[in-house]
XYZ file of C-alpha atoms in Angstrom:
651
model
C -13.875 -61.819 71.024
C -14.956 -63.385 67.741
C -13.928 -66.804 69.078
C -15.903 -66.277 72.281
C -19.017 -65.211 70.386
C -18.784 -68.351 68.245
C -18.225 -70.554 71.321
C -14.814 -71.773 70.261
C -13.224 -73.155 73.390
C -9.807 -73.591 71.763
C -8.402 -71.220 69.176
C -4.922 -70.086 68.160
C -4.403 -66.364 67.662
C -1.086 -65.092 66.300
C 0.056 -61.517 65.807
C 2.100 -60.540 62.777
C 2.165 -59.002 59.291
C 0.373 -61.398 56.954
C 2.463 -60.392 53.927
C 5.954 -59.695 55.276
C 5.895 -61.970 58.299
C 3.176 -64.655 58.017
C 2.773 -66.622 61.244
C 1.112 -69.756 59.907
C 3.973 -71.726 58.351
C 4.370 -75.411 57.554
C 5.531 -77.224 60.678
C 8.176 -79.203 58.776
C 9.344 -76.408 56.452
C 9.076 -72.798 57.599
C 9.740 -71.542 54.084
C 6.301 -72.775 53.039
C 2.904 -71.426 54.148
C 0.730 -73.718 56.247
C -2.217 -74.925 54.180
C -5.804 -75.161 55.366
C -9.020 -76.973 54.530
C -11.159 -73.876 55.080
C -10.478 -70.153 55.212
C -12.959 -67.381 56.053
C -11.597 -63.852 55.730
C -12.658 -60.222 55.794
C -9.351 -58.477 55.029
C -8.848 -54.686 55.035
C -10.233 -53.116 51.879
C -7.790 -51.564 49.344
C -4.745 -51.691 51.634
C -2.161 -49.117 50.500
C 1.090 -50.404 52.038
C 0.773 -54.145 51.670
C 4.247 -54.500 50.056
C 6.139 -52.988 53.015
C 8.910 -55.404 54.037
C 7.775 -58.122 51.645
C 10.933 -58.260 49.505
C 12.339 -61.794 49.520
C 9.351 -63.167 51.456
C 6.873 -63.945 48.682
C 6.395 -67.643 49.602
C 5.420 -68.214 45.936
C 2.100 -66.504 46.624
C 2.200 -64.222 43.593
C 3.578 -66.569 40.967
C 1.545 -67.988 38.082
C -0.914 -65.104 37.734
C 0.875 -63.081 35.091
C 1.333 -59.950 37.248
C 1.664 -58.566 40.772
C -1.179 -56.781 42.569
C -0.945 -52.954 42.414
C 1.381 -51.473 45.010
C -1.358 -49.170 46.354
C -4.181 -51.711 46.444
C -3.816 -54.985 48.306
C -7.203 -56.572 47.552
C -5.804 -59.190 45.188
C -2.745 -59.657 47.404
C -5.061 -60.919 50.150
C -6.898 -63.198 47.731
C -3.648 -64.632 46.336
C -2.330 -65.256 49.859
C -5.536 -67.126 50.712
C -5.406 -69.169 47.507
C -1.842 -70.179 48.302
C -2.783 -71.168 51.857
C -5.630 -73.448 50.691
C -5.129 -77.164 50.228
C -5.808 -78.661 46.797
C -9.367 -79.435 47.899
C -9.657 -76.402 50.159
C -12.564 -73.975 50.329
C -12.709 -70.283 51.257
C -15.091 -67.355 51.551
C -13.502 -63.922 51.231
C -15.153 -60.504 51.533
C -13.625 -58.000 49.098
C -14.644 -54.696 47.482
C -16.689 -54.900 44.290
C -13.759 -53.465 42.382
C -11.960 -56.813 42.326
C -14.663 -58.040 39.945
C -14.000 -55.534 37.169
C -10.895 -53.352 37.716
C -8.360 -53.409 34.870
C -4.584 -53.478 34.344
C -2.663 -55.843 36.651
C -5.829 -56.856 38.500
C -7.516 -57.817 35.222
C -4.565 -60.068 34.377
C -4.685 -61.740 37.810
C -8.480 -62.111 37.673
C -8.253 -63.797 34.250
C -5.706 -66.284 35.589
C -7.897 -67.132 38.598
C -11.010 -67.525 36.426
C -9.166 -69.868 34.084
C -8.269 -72.078 37.054
C -12.043 -72.300 37.791
C -11.419 -71.889 41.502
C -14.267 -69.383 41.950
C -17.418 -71.344 42.751
C -19.634 -68.372 43.485
C -19.885 -64.610 43.853
C -22.371 -62.932 46.199
C -22.916 -59.212 45.709
C -23.716 -57.473 49.021
C -25.431 -54.139 49.777
C -23.386 -50.948 50.003
C -22.676 -49.279 53.361
C -22.730 -52.612 55.146
C -19.376 -52.530 56.948
C -18.045 -50.078 59.503
C -15.288 -47.820 58.276
C -16.417 -47.803 54.643
C -19.563 -47.229 52.623
C -18.457 -49.038 49.469
C -20.247 -52.162 48.274
C -18.549 -55.512 48.837
C -18.920 -59.055 47.607
C -18.187 -62.549 48.859
C -15.920 -64.662 46.675
C -16.612 -68.325 47.338
C -13.506 -70.367 46.462
C -13.542 -74.139 46.040
C -10.477 -75.879 44.606
C -12.146 -79.278 44.807
C -13.619 -80.257 41.453
C -12.367 -77.046 39.826
C -11.206 -78.827 36.648
C -14.787 -79.863 35.857
C -16.489 -76.629 36.934
C -18.688 -75.303 34.140
C -19.268 -71.797 35.465
C -19.786 -69.510 38.455
C -22.949 -69.246 40.542
C -23.752 -65.556 41.026
C -26.139 -63.932 43.495
C -27.115 -60.266 43.529
C -28.122 -59.717 47.151
C -27.397 -55.982 46.993
C -31.065 -55.000 47.412
C -31.845 -57.145 50.443
C -31.161 -55.102 53.558
C -32.670 -52.756 56.121
C -31.462 -49.352 57.289
C -29.976 -49.511 60.785
C -28.872 -46.078 61.954
C -26.380 -44.707 59.451
C -25.474 -48.186 58.162
C -27.262 -50.937 56.282
C -27.836 -54.359 57.818
C -28.657 -57.785 56.430
C -31.873 -59.125 57.917
C -32.320 -62.744 58.915
C -34.407 -63.287 55.786
C -31.621 -61.854 53.611
C -28.996 -64.141 55.135
C -31.248 -67.185 54.880
C -32.108 -66.461 51.254
C -28.440 -66.088 50.325
C -27.479 -69.337 52.057
C -30.338 -71.459 50.726
C -30.053 -70.022 47.218
C -26.334 -70.773 47.090
C -26.386 -74.173 48.765
C -29.331 -75.409 46.697
C -28.225 -73.547 43.544
C -31.720 -72.040 43.146
C -32.146 -70.131 39.868
C -35.930 -69.652 39.757
C -35.507 -65.867 40.095
C -33.060 -64.708 37.388
C -33.096 -61.204 38.875
C -31.543 -62.639 42.035
C -29.351 -65.592 41.050
C -27.874 -67.249 37.941
C -25.422 -69.982 37.113
C -23.204 -68.272 34.532
C -21.337 -70.538 32.128
C -17.607 -70.101 31.597
C -18.065 -69.138 27.942
C -20.263 -66.176 28.867
C -17.641 -64.978 31.347
C -14.539 -65.636 29.258
C -15.662 -64.932 25.691
C -18.621 -62.580 25.910
C -17.437 -60.497 28.867
C -13.644 -60.969 28.648
C -13.223 -62.107 32.272
C -15.122 -59.138 33.708
C -17.097 -60.431 36.701
C -19.186 -57.326 37.392
C -22.493 -58.758 38.637
C -24.599 -56.262 36.694
C -23.347 -57.824 33.438
C -24.992 -61.108 34.384
C -27.939 -60.219 36.649
C -30.318 -57.320 35.997
C -31.935 -56.814 39.401
C -33.329 -53.346 38.679
C -37.088 -52.841 38.873
C -38.738 -52.563 35.454
C -39.312 -48.995 34.317
C -42.788 -47.661 35.017
C -43.619 -46.473 31.506
C -46.100 -43.644 30.931
C -48.818 -44.264 28.324
C -49.261 -41.157 26.132
C -52.550 -42.368 24.626
C -54.056 -42.864 28.111
C -52.904 -39.391 29.168
C -54.726 -37.936 26.159
C -57.886 -40.059 26.018
C -58.076 -41.661 29.472
C -58.163 -45.256 30.684
C -55.703 -47.406 32.617
C -53.270 -49.312 30.353
C -53.860 -53.077 30.281
C -50.107 -53.661 30.375
C -50.010 -52.097 33.867
C -53.011 -54.110 35.038
C -51.456 -57.286 33.624
C -48.365 -56.432 35.645
C -50.483 -57.257 38.714
C -51.180 -60.772 37.417
C -49.872 -62.404 40.595
C -52.847 -60.855 42.415
C -55.424 -61.697 39.732
C -54.303 -65.342 39.706
C -55.173 -65.600 43.400
C -58.157 -63.204 43.381
C -59.675 -63.547 39.849
C -63.066 -62.111 40.813
C -61.436 -59.077 42.415
C -60.195 -57.865 39.043
C -63.749 -57.704 37.660
C -64.982 -55.978 40.821
C -62.347 -53.261 40.573
C -61.949 -52.850 36.817
C -63.867 -52.948 33.536
C -62.277 -53.345 30.134
C -62.751 -50.327 27.830
C -60.896 -52.055 25.017
C -58.214 -54.695 24.592
C -55.589 -52.235 25.803
C -57.345 -50.133 28.455
C -59.418 -50.452 31.641
C -61.589 -48.153 33.711
C -61.969 -48.174 37.498
C -65.348 -49.391 38.828
C -65.038 -47.944 42.334
C -63.955 -44.676 43.884
C -60.371 -44.384 45.049
C -61.422 -44.306 48.706
C -63.362 -47.566 48.313
C -60.607 -49.670 46.713
C -59.208 -51.040 49.972
C -62.699 -51.772 51.301
C -63.575 -53.618 48.073
C -60.441 -55.754 48.422
C -61.196 -56.654 52.043
C -64.790 -57.595 51.184
C -63.772 -59.820 48.286
C -64.523 -63.493 49.052
C -61.287 -64.759 47.508
C -59.234 -62.302 49.540
C -60.944 -63.594 52.693
C -60.331 -67.194 51.625
C -56.657 -66.411 51.171
C -56.566 -65.093 54.731
C -58.098 -68.377 55.875
C -55.347 -70.288 54.051
C -52.763 -68.277 55.963
C -54.576 -69.113 59.199
C -54.584 -72.790 58.260
C -50.877 -72.769 57.413
C -50.055 -71.135 60.730
C -52.363 -73.494 62.629
C -50.631 -76.491 61.021
C -47.211 -75.136 62.009
C -48.447 -74.326 65.507
C -49.868 -77.828 65.996
C -46.528 -79.320 64.972
C -44.417 -77.139 67.263
C -46.714 -76.973 70.287
C -45.606 -80.295 71.853
C -41.958 -79.362 71.265
C -42.198 -75.932 72.858
C -43.761 -77.270 76.025
C -41.231 -80.060 76.433
C -38.034 -77.994 76.585
C -35.291 -79.244 78.895
C -31.516 -79.240 79.263
C -31.129 -81.687 76.373
C -32.575 -79.189 73.885
C -30.247 -77.012 71.788
C -31.668 -73.539 71.205
C -29.765 -73.273 67.916
C -31.131 -76.569 66.620
C -34.615 -75.670 67.832
C -34.827 -72.441 65.844
C -33.534 -74.211 62.739
C -36.347 -76.732 63.078
C -38.957 -74.032 63.717
C -37.771 -72.093 60.675
C -37.675 -75.089 58.335
C -41.155 -76.158 59.411
C -42.726 -72.723 59.016
C -41.149 -72.329 55.567
C -42.575 -75.698 54.547
C -46.086 -74.686 55.646
C -46.015 -71.345 53.795
C -44.067 -72.543 50.743
C -47.181 -73.147 48.619
C -48.758 -69.749 49.280
C -48.131 -67.094 46.662
C -48.176 -63.330 47.367
C -46.714 -63.952 50.826
C -42.933 -64.194 50.440
C -41.718 -67.183 52.445
C -38.576 -65.212 53.318
C -40.775 -62.546 54.931
C -42.405 -65.264 57.054
C -38.922 -66.479 57.982
C -37.984 -62.907 58.943
C -41.018 -62.618 61.237
C -40.018 -65.790 63.097
C -36.288 -65.043 63.313
C -36.779 -61.407 64.308
C -39.006 -62.501 67.192
C -36.601 -65.314 68.069
C -33.620 -62.971 68.256
C -35.474 -60.290 70.188
C -37.495 -62.335 72.675
C -37.880 -66.059 72.209
C -34.216 -67.061 72.242
C -33.789 -65.578 75.733
C -36.959 -67.314 76.943
C -35.912 -70.712 75.597
C -32.352 -70.336 76.893
C -33.686 -69.520 80.373
C -35.969 -72.557 80.383
C -33.324 -75.048 79.203
C -30.490 -73.675 81.352
C -32.208 -72.985 84.668
C -33.166 -75.772 87.104
C -36.675 -74.344 87.493
C -37.319 -74.575 83.743
C -40.891 -73.484 83.058
C -41.188 -72.630 86.762
C -39.486 -69.341 85.895
C -42.862 -68.302 84.486
C -44.091 -67.986 88.081
C -41.373 -65.468 88.924
C -41.345 -61.694 88.566
C -38.382 -59.345 88.852
C -38.021 -55.745 89.962
C -36.962 -53.141 87.422
C -34.328 -50.843 88.898
C -32.910 -47.501 87.865
C -29.876 -45.623 89.108
C -30.498 -42.417 91.052
C -28.634 -39.637 89.253
C -28.904 -36.792 91.757
C -29.451 -35.958 95.412
C -27.990 -37.576 98.508
C -28.773 -41.082 97.213
C -27.023 -40.533 93.891
C -25.510 -43.745 92.547
C -27.921 -46.004 94.428
C -30.559 -48.090 92.693
C -34.286 -47.537 93.096
C -37.167 -49.789 92.074
C -39.285 -48.217 89.341
C -41.470 -51.204 88.490
C -41.523 -54.933 87.866
C -42.085 -57.431 85.092
C -42.710 -61.136 84.754
C -39.536 -63.126 84.187
C -41.002 -65.127 81.311
C -44.579 -63.932 80.922
C -45.248 -60.176 80.543
C -47.743 -58.834 83.034
C -49.935 -57.480 80.214
C -50.631 -61.069 79.187
C -51.485 -62.083 82.760
C -53.793 -59.070 83.110
C -55.576 -59.898 79.844
C -56.040 -63.480 80.969
C -57.191 -62.991 84.564
C -58.023 -59.339 85.254
C -59.947 -58.203 82.201
C -62.741 -56.696 84.319
C -60.300 -54.566 86.306
C -58.523 -53.480 83.135
C -61.837 -52.519 81.519
C -62.695 -50.384 84.548
C -59.371 -48.557 84.267
C -59.811 -48.070 80.523
C -63.285 -46.646 81.137
C -61.922 -44.012 83.524
C -59.036 -43.331 81.123
C -61.540 -42.714 78.343
C -63.485 -40.273 80.501
C -60.238 -38.507 81.437
C -59.237 -38.344 77.778
C -62.623 -36.890 76.813
C -62.287 -34.284 79.557
C -58.783 -33.386 78.365
C -60.168 -33.028 74.846
C -62.874 -30.665 76.140
C -60.212 -28.586 77.878
C -58.039 -28.504 74.752
C -61.020 -27.428 72.636
C -61.845 -24.693 75.129
C -58.269 -23.376 75.071
C -58.024 -23.557 71.267
C -61.338 -21.740 70.778
C -60.449 -18.937 73.219
C -59.734 -15.541 71.682
C -56.035 -14.600 71.552
C -56.715 -11.598 73.768
C -58.771 -13.564 76.315
C -57.759 -14.176 79.906
C -57.701 -17.936 79.286
C -55.245 -17.523 76.407
C -53.112 -15.380 78.717
C -52.675 -18.198 81.272
C -52.299 -21.067 78.793
C -48.903 -22.241 77.596
C -48.501 -24.687 74.704
C -52.181 -25.569 74.992
C -51.911 -26.354 78.732
C -53.166 -24.573 81.848
C -52.642 -24.962 85.603
C -55.275 -24.558 88.304
C -53.118 -22.177 90.341
C -52.611 -19.922 87.326
C -56.352 -19.893 86.594
C -57.183 -19.052 90.219
C -54.645 -16.226 90.204
C -56.085 -14.855 86.970
C -59.643 -14.946 88.316
C -58.525 -13.115 91.475
C -56.699 -10.557 89.331
C -59.784 -9.878 87.214
C -62.355 -9.773 90.032
C -60.448 -8.378 93.026
C -61.670 -4.832 92.337
C -65.385 -5.724 92.075
C -67.299 -3.906 94.818
C -70.838 -4.149 96.177
C -72.344 -3.036 99.442
C -71.844 -6.552 100.730
C -68.163 -6.784 99.699
C -67.482 -3.459 101.429
C -69.048 -4.766 104.623
C -67.154 -8.040 104.377
C -63.783 -6.337 103.750
C -64.355 -4.238 106.888
C -65.112 -7.159 109.145
C -62.260 -9.135 107.536
C -59.882 -6.528 108.945
C -61.537 -6.616 112.406
C -62.465 -10.227 113.158
C -62.300 -9.566 116.927
C -65.682 -7.832 116.525
C -67.311 -11.239 115.964
C -65.026 -13.579 117.896
C -67.773 -14.611 120.335
C -71.302 -15.766 119.761
C -72.749 -12.720 121.528
C -70.602 -10.233 119.577
C -71.485 -11.965 116.311
C -75.228 -11.712 117.022
C -74.925 -8.046 117.960
C -72.821 -7.274 114.860
C -75.191 -9.003 112.463
C -78.126 -6.947 113.803
C -76.373 -3.816 112.588
C -74.766 -5.393 109.498
C -77.255 -7.855 108.044
C -75.302 -8.084 104.743
C -72.621 -10.082 106.586
C -74.988 -12.927 107.402
C -73.995 -14.766 104.208
C -70.438 -15.091 105.534
C -71.496 -17.245 108.502
C -70.144 -20.787 108.090
C -71.811 -24.095 108.940
C -70.465 -23.842 112.485
C -72.266 -20.535 113.022
C -69.064 -18.463 112.912
C -67.503 -15.846 110.693
C -63.857 -16.571 109.872
C -61.311 -15.295 107.371
C -61.918 -18.427 105.274
C -65.716 -18.011 105.303
C -65.372 -14.350 104.339
C -62.971 -15.199 101.473
C -65.349 -17.899 100.259
C -68.305 -15.464 100.256
C -66.240 -12.774 98.509
C -65.279 -15.266 95.801
C -68.946 -16.196 95.253
C -69.963 -12.564 94.918
C -67.097 -11.589 92.624
C -67.066 -14.678 90.378
C -70.760 -15.600 90.263
C -73.259 -13.082 91.593
C -71.837 -9.676 90.689
C -69.548 -10.190 87.706
C -69.839 -7.203 85.376
C -70.831 -7.938 81.778
C -67.373 -6.855 80.546
C -65.729 -9.685 82.526
C -68.468 -12.296 82.271
C -67.051 -14.235 79.293
C -63.470 -14.317 80.625
C -64.520 -15.388 84.109
C -66.852 -18.086 82.818
C -64.120 -19.475 80.526
C -61.604 -19.512 83.365
C -64.057 -21.200 85.727
C -64.926 -23.849 83.139
C -61.237 -24.511 82.489
C -60.553 -24.779 86.211
C -63.424 -27.230 86.684
C -62.128 -29.385 83.832
C -58.591 -29.286 85.254
C -59.840 -30.459 88.638
C -61.877 -33.255 87.053
C -58.829 -34.428 85.093
C -56.772 -34.415 88.292
C -59.441 -36.438 90.116
C -59.696 -38.967 87.264
C -55.928 -39.365 87.178
C -55.869 -40.061 90.912
C -58.522 -42.748 90.477
C -56.583 -44.254 87.565
C -53.394 -44.309 89.627
C -55.139 -46.019 92.543
C -56.823 -48.589 90.280
C -53.545 -49.327 88.479
C -51.746 -49.784 91.785
C -54.392 -52.214 93.019
C -54.329 -54.146 89.732
C -50.535 -54.231 89.768
C -50.526 -55.813 93.218
C -53.196 -58.390 92.303
C -51.384 -59.255 89.088
C -48.007 -59.830 90.767
C -49.593 -61.977 93.444
C -51.203 -64.125 90.722
C -47.859 -65.257 89.255
C -47.034 -67.585 92.124
C -50.302 -69.492 91.681
C -49.965 -70.211 87.961
C -50.601 -73.854 87.086
C -48.733 -75.832 84.424
C -51.744 -75.565 82.126
C -51.929 -71.793 82.627
C -48.195 -71.410 81.957
C -48.585 -73.494 78.832
C -51.353 -71.222 77.551
C -49.834 -67.894 78.615
C -46.258 -68.555 77.493
C -46.525 -70.769 74.439
C -49.878 -69.617 73.054
C -50.428 -66.039 74.096
C -46.818 -64.879 74.136
C -44.888 -66.877 71.525
C -47.463 -68.010 68.989
C -49.643 -64.896 69.145
C -46.642 -62.596 68.666
C -45.433 -64.519 65.623
C -48.939 -64.674 64.150
C -49.332 -60.910 64.530
C -46.270 -60.420 62.343
C -47.640 -62.795 59.696
C -51.043 -61.076 59.816
C -49.241 -57.814 59.010
C -47.853 -59.478 55.858
C -51.427 -60.360 54.856
C -52.565 -56.769 55.382
C -49.598 -55.548 53.326
C -50.977 -57.420 50.291
C -54.029 -55.156 50.158
C -51.855 -52.085 50.785
C -49.572 -52.875 47.849
C -52.443 -53.659 45.485
C -54.454 -50.620 46.579
C -51.524 -48.242 46.283
C -50.673 -49.438 42.770
C -54.244 -49.191 41.468
C -54.723 -45.746 43.029
C -51.409 -44.644 41.514
C -52.499 -45.777 38.042
C -56.005 -44.340 38.378
C -54.712 -40.929 39.486
C -52.049 -40.937 36.783
C -54.609 -41.164 33.980
C -57.610 -39.624 35.736
C -57.444 -36.252 34.019
C -57.044 -36.403 30.252
C -55.107 -33.810 28.297
C -58.265 -32.167 26.793
C -59.740 -31.864 30.302
C -56.546 -30.297 31.615
C -56.446 -27.871 28.669
C -60.075 -26.919 29.293
C -59.357 -26.292 32.993
C -56.299 -24.252 32.062
C -58.336 -22.094 29.677
C -61.014 -21.502 32.318
C -58.461 -20.495 34.940
C -56.677 -18.258 32.445
C -59.969 -16.512 31.607
C -60.710 -15.961 35.307
C -57.239 -14.534 35.944
C -57.522 -12.165 32.986
C -60.928 -11.022 34.212
C -59.559 -10.290 37.683
C -56.593 -8.397 36.236
C -58.854 -6.282 33.993
C -61.028 -5.331 36.980
C -57.845 -4.314 38.783
C -56.964 -2.001 35.888
C -54.097 -3.970 34.306
C -53.674 -3.641 30.527
C -51.488 -5.819 28.287
């Protein structure tokens, strides 16, 4: 599977025990291991039974190191096997537990021998909980026998802090992988908390062949020290403000807007906590920095635009993303505050999630960009009923261009109309929620509501329950005739009956007849509007208002559904008529570039968040001085004593 994923058309896979029965042997002498130019390995961690069956089959793998690997831990056994299988100029990358860097006894002896050979070119410390089956931290040992005699030290990288949580495991992001690779390949040491080239003397003499990364790279965040003087007398320590120098270098005027110097060692805040973020956004230099980001993105966009609208079968998706990434890094390289690796992550995350599939479809399908004119049904399996197991259409989506983009481009008026009705529906729902929340717990409305929701049928039933016993002279007359409708089943009988029972005239419908429905309608009017007793008035009115709101919401939702259906049909029909220029704008500009820019804009917004949060943290930390706190404590203590004395307590 690994070979398939890496597109290796030809690969040899052999099954066997690497230690007791190695399968890769020299073709001319099967008593010697086959030797390779390159080896990449992720062997089992801390293997317990690696010596099983190995007696007499060492292949000289464990000679010359001063000791044998521990019987119950095969980490160094794997490394020694790999070293033996490498050619004299061979190179390897091996993932092993961190323990191989510092464990003692036999492993310390072996490690010293390997270090003295200068075969280790680099060590990359990885985050913990990265691999399935174990939560322990691992490292990559980079082996290079070529030029080992002249190697002056080991290049070390502490990448243990660069990851993202992914379920119950940690995962390296694209930015983390790229930073590791570029830092190692280019031997970048500008950040000593991330990478160092450690000389042999420091390893061998100062640290006695212990390779634990923490001995060489201190990647921990500096301690946030509390200032006792500031806690007592107030003020924000200058050392903390100076710690934000990267911001003040870019926004020098912002510092004077936010802070005033009390003395050489302390500052005071010029604005209220709630106004810090607003002050940052209004600062001219902060706005200018945003414009620089826009310019950098515009320059990258102008460079890539012709490429992204000239994709064909000759383009390699893998080479394309490498070019896009290198170019965007070059454009954002000079900008401080924005980490170029974060910009890289924005691009690669979008590439992996969306853009790679789009590009692959364009370069592999005969229609190319013509796929942008196509839309596909979204299907879902039926899980119950007589059609269980069959597929049903639940929607559709554009093959390359999402329908939301097409709607924004061509049907903004229709979308605005839908949003307007949705807003009205939302306001009506809010009115209903407020009505339910404000109702007394013992009210009829509270009785029919469940989790803040009500149904029309439940409201109607509750109204009937409350008002069914209301009687007037007219209701008595109407109930009588309701039981004997044959008395008025002809025009003549109706006229005669109404002469003797004039109260029933209000039950005559628009067709000049009295029916069960017209009687029920008149009874409802009497009992819910005209003759409601004062004791029921509030409940009935609340129920009627809730029912009216429910019906309005239902009507609005029907309108929204009809408008959405009409828009959906118009939108899908529009795909087939897209021109090359429209595809160019919708796909390259509005989908690809706009999505990537949104991610970069979030990085810009994060600058103000970080600065605001730190200043608020410092301001709140030293806001209340010790004398003020003691005064407040004394006042509260006096109040408590006073209350206790009034309650009769003596102490």
